[in-house]
mmCIF file of C-alpha atoms in Angstrom:
data_model
loop_
_atom_site.group_PDB
_atom_site.id
_atom_site.type_symbol
_atom_site.label_atom_id
_atom_site.label_comp_id
_atom_site.label_asym_id
_atom_site.label_seq_id
_atom_site.Cartn_x
_atom_site.Cartn_y
_atom_site.Cartn_z
ATOM 1 C CA MET W 8 0.256 -0.195 0.087
ATOM 2 C CA SER W 9 2.662 2.218 -0.143
ATOM 3 C CA ASP W 10 2.816 5.397 -2.769
ATOM 4 C CA ASP W 11 5.130 7.638 -4.359
ATOM 5 C CA ASN W 12 3.628 10.328 -4.042
ATOM 6 C CA ASP W 13 2.649 10.328 -0.319
ATOM 7 C CA SER W 14 6.298 9.825 2.029
ATOM 8 C CA TYR W 15 4.213 10.305 5.308
ATOM 9 C CA VAL W 16 2.040 8.141 5.545
ATOM 10 C CA LEU W 17 2.908 4.734 7.824
ATOM 11 C CA GLU W 18 1.999 1.164 7.285
ATOM 12 C CA ASP W 19 0.565 -1.327 9.112
ATOM 13 C CA ASN W 20 3.281 -4.101 9.602
ATOM 14 C CA GLY W 21 2.096 -5.786 12.749
ATOM 15 C CA GLY W 22 4.344 -4.174 15.157
ATOM 16 C CA SER W 23 3.686 -2.393 18.283
ATOM 17 C CA VAL W 24 2.281 0.982 19.368
ATOM 18 C CA GLU W 25 5.326 2.629 20.346
ATOM 19 C CA ASP W 26 6.944 1.276 17.198
ATOM 20 C CA ILE W 27 4.314 2.659 15.459
ATOM 21 C CA GLU W 28 4.414 6.435 17.904
ATOM 22 C CA HIS W 29 8.220 6.297 17.211
ATOM 23 C CA GLU W 30 7.826 5.761 13.328
ATOM 24 C CA MET W 31 5.193 8.691 13.358
ATOM 25 C CA GLU W 32 7.998 11.474 15.776
ATOM 26 C CA LEU W 33 10.123 10.408 12.554
ATOM 27 C CA ALA W 34 8.174 11.214 10.123
ATOM 28 C CA ALA W 35 6.392 14.299 11.757
ATOM 29 C CA GLN W 36 10.549 15.397 12.262
ATOM 30 C CA GLU W 37 11.361 14.728 8.527
ATOM 31 C CA ALA W 38 7.853 16.707 7.658
ATOM 32 C CA ALA W 39 8.829 19.594 10.283
ATOM 33 C CA GLU W 40 12.865 19.953 9.038
ATOM 34 C CA GLY W 41 11.721 19.351 4.966
ATOM 35 C CA THR W 42 8.990 22.533 5.167
ATOM 36 C CA LYS W 43 12.179 24.556 7.186
ATOM 37 C CA SER W 44 14.363 24.402 4.602
ATOM 38 C CA ALA W 45 12.074 24.061 1.477
ATOM 39 C CA ASP W 46 10.718 27.048 2.489
ATOM 40 C CA PRO W 47 12.556 30.199 4.539
ATOM 41 C CA ALA W 48 11.385 33.017 5.913
ATOM 42 C CA PRO W 49 11.084 35.906 3.345
ATOM 43 C CA THR W 50 13.374 39.129 4.265
ATOM 44 C CA ALA W 51 12.547 42.211 4.475
ATOM 45 C CA GLU W 52 14.251 42.699 1.338
ATOM 46 C CA THR W 53 12.352 40.577 -0.748
ATOM 47 C CA VAL W 54 9.039 41.759 0.614
ATOM 48 C CA ASP W 55 10.527 45.642 -0.453
ATOM 49 C CA SER W 56 10.790 43.499 -3.653
ATOM 50 C CA GLU W 57 7.737 41.855 -4.604
ATOM 51 C CA LEU W 58 5.832 45.234 -3.566
ATOM 52 C CA ARG W 59 7.503 47.009 -5.596
ATOM 53 C CA ASP W 60 6.829 44.077 -8.864
ATOM 54 C CA VAL W 61 3.212 44.233 -7.539
ATOM 55 C CA ARG W 62 3.226 47.867 -7.501
ATOM 56 C CA ASP W 63 4.835 48.336 -11.319
ATOM 57 C CA ARG W 64 2.294 45.761 -12.526
ATOM 58 C CA TYR W 65 -0.917 47.292 -11.439
ATOM 59 C CA LEU W 66 0.067 51.106 -12.688
ATOM 60 C CA ARG W 67 1.616 49.773 -16.027
ATOM 61 C CA THR W 68 -1.796 47.855 -16.065
ATOM 62 C CA LEU W 69 -3.590 51.101 -15.165
ATOM 63 C CA ALA W 70 -1.558 53.009 -17.577
ATOM 64 C CA ASP W 71 -2.788 50.670 -20.345
ATOM 65 C CA PHE W 72 -6.371 50.506 -19.713
ATOM 66 C CA GLU W 73 -6.555 54.378 -19.537
ATOM 67 C CA ASN W 74 -5.058 54.092 -22.907
ATOM 68 C CA TYR W 75 -7.277 51.974 -23.802
ATOM 69 C CA ARG W 76 -10.507 53.570 -22.885
ATOM 70 C CA LYS W 77 -9.451 56.907 -24.690
ATOM 71 C CA ARG W 78 -8.166 54.564 -27.966
ATOM 72 C CA ALA W 79 -11.877 53.380 -28.123
ATOM 73 C CA ASP W 80 -12.961 56.535 -27.164
ATOM 74 C CA ARG W 81 -11.536 58.152 -30.079
ATOM 75 C CA GLU W 82 -12.212 55.397 -32.321
ATOM 76 C CA LYS W 83 -16.140 55.568 -31.382
ATOM 77 C CA THR W 84 -15.925 59.344 -32.259
ATOM 78 C CA ASP W 85 -14.088 58.602 -35.418
ATOM 79 C CA PHE W 86 -16.747 56.130 -36.553
ATOM 80 C CA PHE W 87 -19.561 58.853 -35.553
ATOM 81 C CA LYS W 88 -17.964 61.145 -37.413
ATOM 82 C CA TYR W 89 -17.136 60.017 -40.465
ATOM 83 C CA ALA W 90 -20.166 56.656 -40.765
ATOM 84 C CA LEU W 91 -22.322 58.727 -43.365
ATOM 85 C CA ALA W 92 -19.221 58.963 -45.635
ATOM 86 C CA GLY W 93 -20.290 56.236 -47.926
ATOM 87 C CA THR W 94 -24.147 58.707 -48.721
ATOM 88 C CA ILE W 95 -22.264 61.782 -48.777
ATOM 89 C CA LYS W 96 -20.428 60.631 -51.642
ATOM 90 C CA ASP W 97 -23.150 58.736 -53.107
ATOM 91 C CA LEU W 98 -24.470 62.165 -53.238
ATOM 92 C CA LEU W 99 -22.619 64.177 -54.889
ATOM 93 C CA PRO W 100 -23.139 63.668 -58.464
ATOM 94 C CA VAL W 101 -26.713 64.781 -57.038
ATOM 95 C CA LEU W 102 -25.129 67.986 -56.622
ATOM 96 C CA ASP W 103 -23.185 67.854 -59.524
ATOM 97 C CA ASN W 104 -26.041 67.424 -61.453
ATOM 98 C CA PHE W 105 -27.376 70.427 -59.027
ATOM 99 C CA ASP W 106 -24.335 72.766 -60.271
ATOM 100 C CA ARG W 107 -24.850 71.765 -63.880
ATOM 101 C CA ALA W 108 -28.335 72.145 -64.094
ATOM 102 C CA LEU W 109 -28.270 76.000 -62.267
ATOM 103 C CA GLU W 110 -25.803 76.948 -64.739
ATOM 104 C CA HIS W 111 -27.430 76.276 -68.254
ATOM 105 C CA ALA W 112 -31.059 77.415 -66.784
ATOM 106 C CA GLU W 113 -32.142 80.750 -67.226
ATOM 107 C CA GLN W 114 -31.239 83.207 -64.043
ATOM 108 C CA GLY W 115 -34.839 84.728 -63.854
ATOM 109 C CA ASP W 116 -37.411 81.906 -64.652
ATOM 110 C CA ASP W 117 -39.249 79.912 -61.650
ATOM 111 C CA PHE W 118 -37.321 76.272 -62.781
ATOM 112 C CA HIS W 119 -34.113 78.028 -61.659
ATOM 113 C CA LYS W 120 -35.214 79.305 -58.487
ATOM 114 C CA GLY W 121 -37.047 75.844 -57.575
ATOM 115 C CA VAL W 122 -33.480 74.639 -58.254
ATOM 116 C CA LEU W 123 -31.656 76.748 -56.720
ATOM 117 C CA LEU W 124 -33.573 76.177 -53.597
ATOM 118 C CA ILE W 125 -33.424 72.923 -53.813
ATOM 119 C CA TYR W 126 -29.800 72.560 -53.890
ATOM 120 C CA LYS W 127 -29.330 74.723 -51.238
ATOM 121 C CA GLN W 128 -31.270 73.320 -48.952
ATOM 122 C CA LEU W 129 -29.688 69.838 -49.817
ATOM 123 C CA PHE W 130 -26.516 71.594 -49.496
ATOM 124 C CA ASP W 131 -27.268 73.150 -46.267
ATOM 125 C CA VAL W 132 -28.032 69.584 -44.525
ATOM 126 C CA LEU W 133 -24.567 67.721 -45.671
ATOM 127 C CA ARG W 134 -22.244 70.883 -44.663
ATOM 128 C CA ARG W 135 -24.286 70.953 -41.258
ATOM 129 C CA HIS W 136 -22.415 66.914 -41.852
ATOM 130 C CA GLY W 137 -19.807 68.253 -42.403
ATOM 131 C CA LEU W 138 -19.285 68.360 -45.814
ATOM 132 C CA ARG W 139 -17.157 71.215 -47.395
ATOM 133 C CA PRO W 140 -16.701 72.192 -51.052
ATOM 134 C CA ILE W 141 -12.979 72.919 -52.344
ATOM 135 C CA GLU W 142 -14.228 75.160 -55.352
ATOM 136 C CA GLU W 143 -10.980 77.795 -55.218
ATOM 137 C CA GLY W 144 -9.176 78.689 -57.888
ATOM 138 C CA GLY W 145 -6.494 80.374 -58.643
ATOM 139 C CA VAL W 146 -4.232 78.434 -56.445
ATOM 140 C CA HIS W 147 -0.680 76.340 -56.553
ATOM 141 C CA PHE W 148 -1.412 73.011 -57.568
ATOM 142 C CA ASP W 149 -2.062 70.409 -54.664
ATOM 143 C CA PRO W 150 -2.592 66.560 -55.833
ATOM 144 C CA ASN W 151 -3.705 65.450 -51.882
ATOM 145 C CA ILE W 152 -6.772 67.875 -52.698
ATOM 146 C CA HIS W 153 -6.509 68.350 -57.054
ATOM 147 C CA GLU W 154 -6.622 65.483 -60.000
ATOM 148 C CA ALA W 155 -5.288 67.628 -63.146
ATOM 149 C CA VAL W 156 -7.242 66.136 -65.858
ATOM 150 C CA VAL W 157 -6.179 69.334 -68.260
ATOM 151 C CA THR W 158 -3.214 71.533 -68.868
ATOM 152 C CA GLU W 159 -3.231 74.677 -70.568
ATOM 153 C CA GLN W 160 -0.651 76.841 -72.017
ATOM 154 C CA ASN W 161 -0.229 79.968 -70.720
ATOM 155 C CA PRO W 162 3.089 81.963 -70.360
ATOM 156 C CA SER W 163 0.978 84.261 -67.984
ATOM 157 C CA VAL W 164 0.361 82.639 -65.568
ATOM 158 C CA THR W 165 2.556 80.861 -62.734
ATOM 159 C CA ALA W 166 3.015 77.298 -63.573
ATOM 160 C CA HIS W 167 0.811 74.372 -61.861
ATOM 161 C CA THR W 168 -1.698 77.433 -60.892
ATOM 162 C CA VAL W 169 -6.215 75.886 -60.993
ATOM 163 C CA VAL W 170 -7.040 77.661 -63.870
ATOM 164 C CA ALA W 171 -10.454 76.332 -63.160
ATOM 165 C CA ILE W 172 -11.785 74.226 -61.211
ATOM 166 C CA LEU W 173 -13.871 71.341 -63.745
ATOM 167 C CA GLN W 174 -15.716 69.078 -60.725
ATOM 168 C CA LYS W 175 -16.103 70.558 -57.322
ATOM 169 C CA GLY W 176 -14.053 68.143 -54.732
ATOM 170 C CA TYR W 177 -15.132 67.395 -50.892
ATOM 171 C CA TYR W 178 -13.648 66.815 -47.557
ATOM 172 C CA LEU W 179 -16.092 65.460 -44.878
ATOM 173 C CA HIS W 180 -15.138 67.617 -42.007
ATOM 174 C CA ASP W 181 -10.744 66.722 -42.181
ATOM 175 C CA ARG W 182 -10.786 63.905 -45.344
ATOM 176 C CA LEU W 183 -11.034 64.360 -48.049
ATOM 177 C CA LEU W 184 -13.416 63.130 -49.791
ATOM 178 C CA ARG W 185 -12.959 63.251 -53.396
ATOM 179 C CA PRO W 186 -10.442 65.368 -54.953
ATOM 180 C CA ALA W 187 -11.820 68.798 -57.026
ATOM 181 C CA LEU W 188 -10.722 67.791 -61.221
ATOM 182 C CA VAL W 189 -8.490 71.155 -62.160
ATOM 183 C CA LYS W 190 -7.381 72.007 -65.035
ATOM 184 C CA VAL W 191 -4.004 73.404 -64.585
ATOM 185 C CA ALA W 192 -1.750 76.414 -66.170
ATOM 186 C CA VAL W 193 1.580 74.896 -67.837
ATOM 187 C CA GLY W 194 4.465 77.635 -69.417
ATOM 188 C CA GLY W 195 4.875 80.245 -66.697
ATOM 189 C CA PRO W 196 7.196 81.639 -64.303
ATOM 190 C CA GLU W 197 8.023 78.961 -61.994
#
């Protein structure tokens, strides 16, 4: 009935009670000596060191959690800020068609006034949601917000200047939604 994992179990081998008591005392002494040598009492230095390590890990975990919370809040804000980007991008051709209709309609007629009112209403709604047009001409060509589709030889204008906007570009808040299609002057002074 011997077990390798339990070295302190006493076996009944038919000896007297005194023999068993003596054997129990020896087993208890061995167990006490083994415990003392295996787990010495911690010193103040080791307790301080472990305490510093635990405190350091706690503070790092706390800082990591705080950074995670801030990042999650920022991502959530960005998500809601740009959630309508796809829908607004799909509406941009409608705005372009309104611009074309307004260019070709006669200024004083009722049709022009009606189309202009609808256009302004739609554009105001989109502006409230963060849409901003890129429509300035006469500026230096910026490949980040302009897409050059036509060049024009014009020695009187500084080279790489936007001379006409063929299709408006748009920002949604601070992100480019669509670049402006532009005509760029070349051949002028740098």
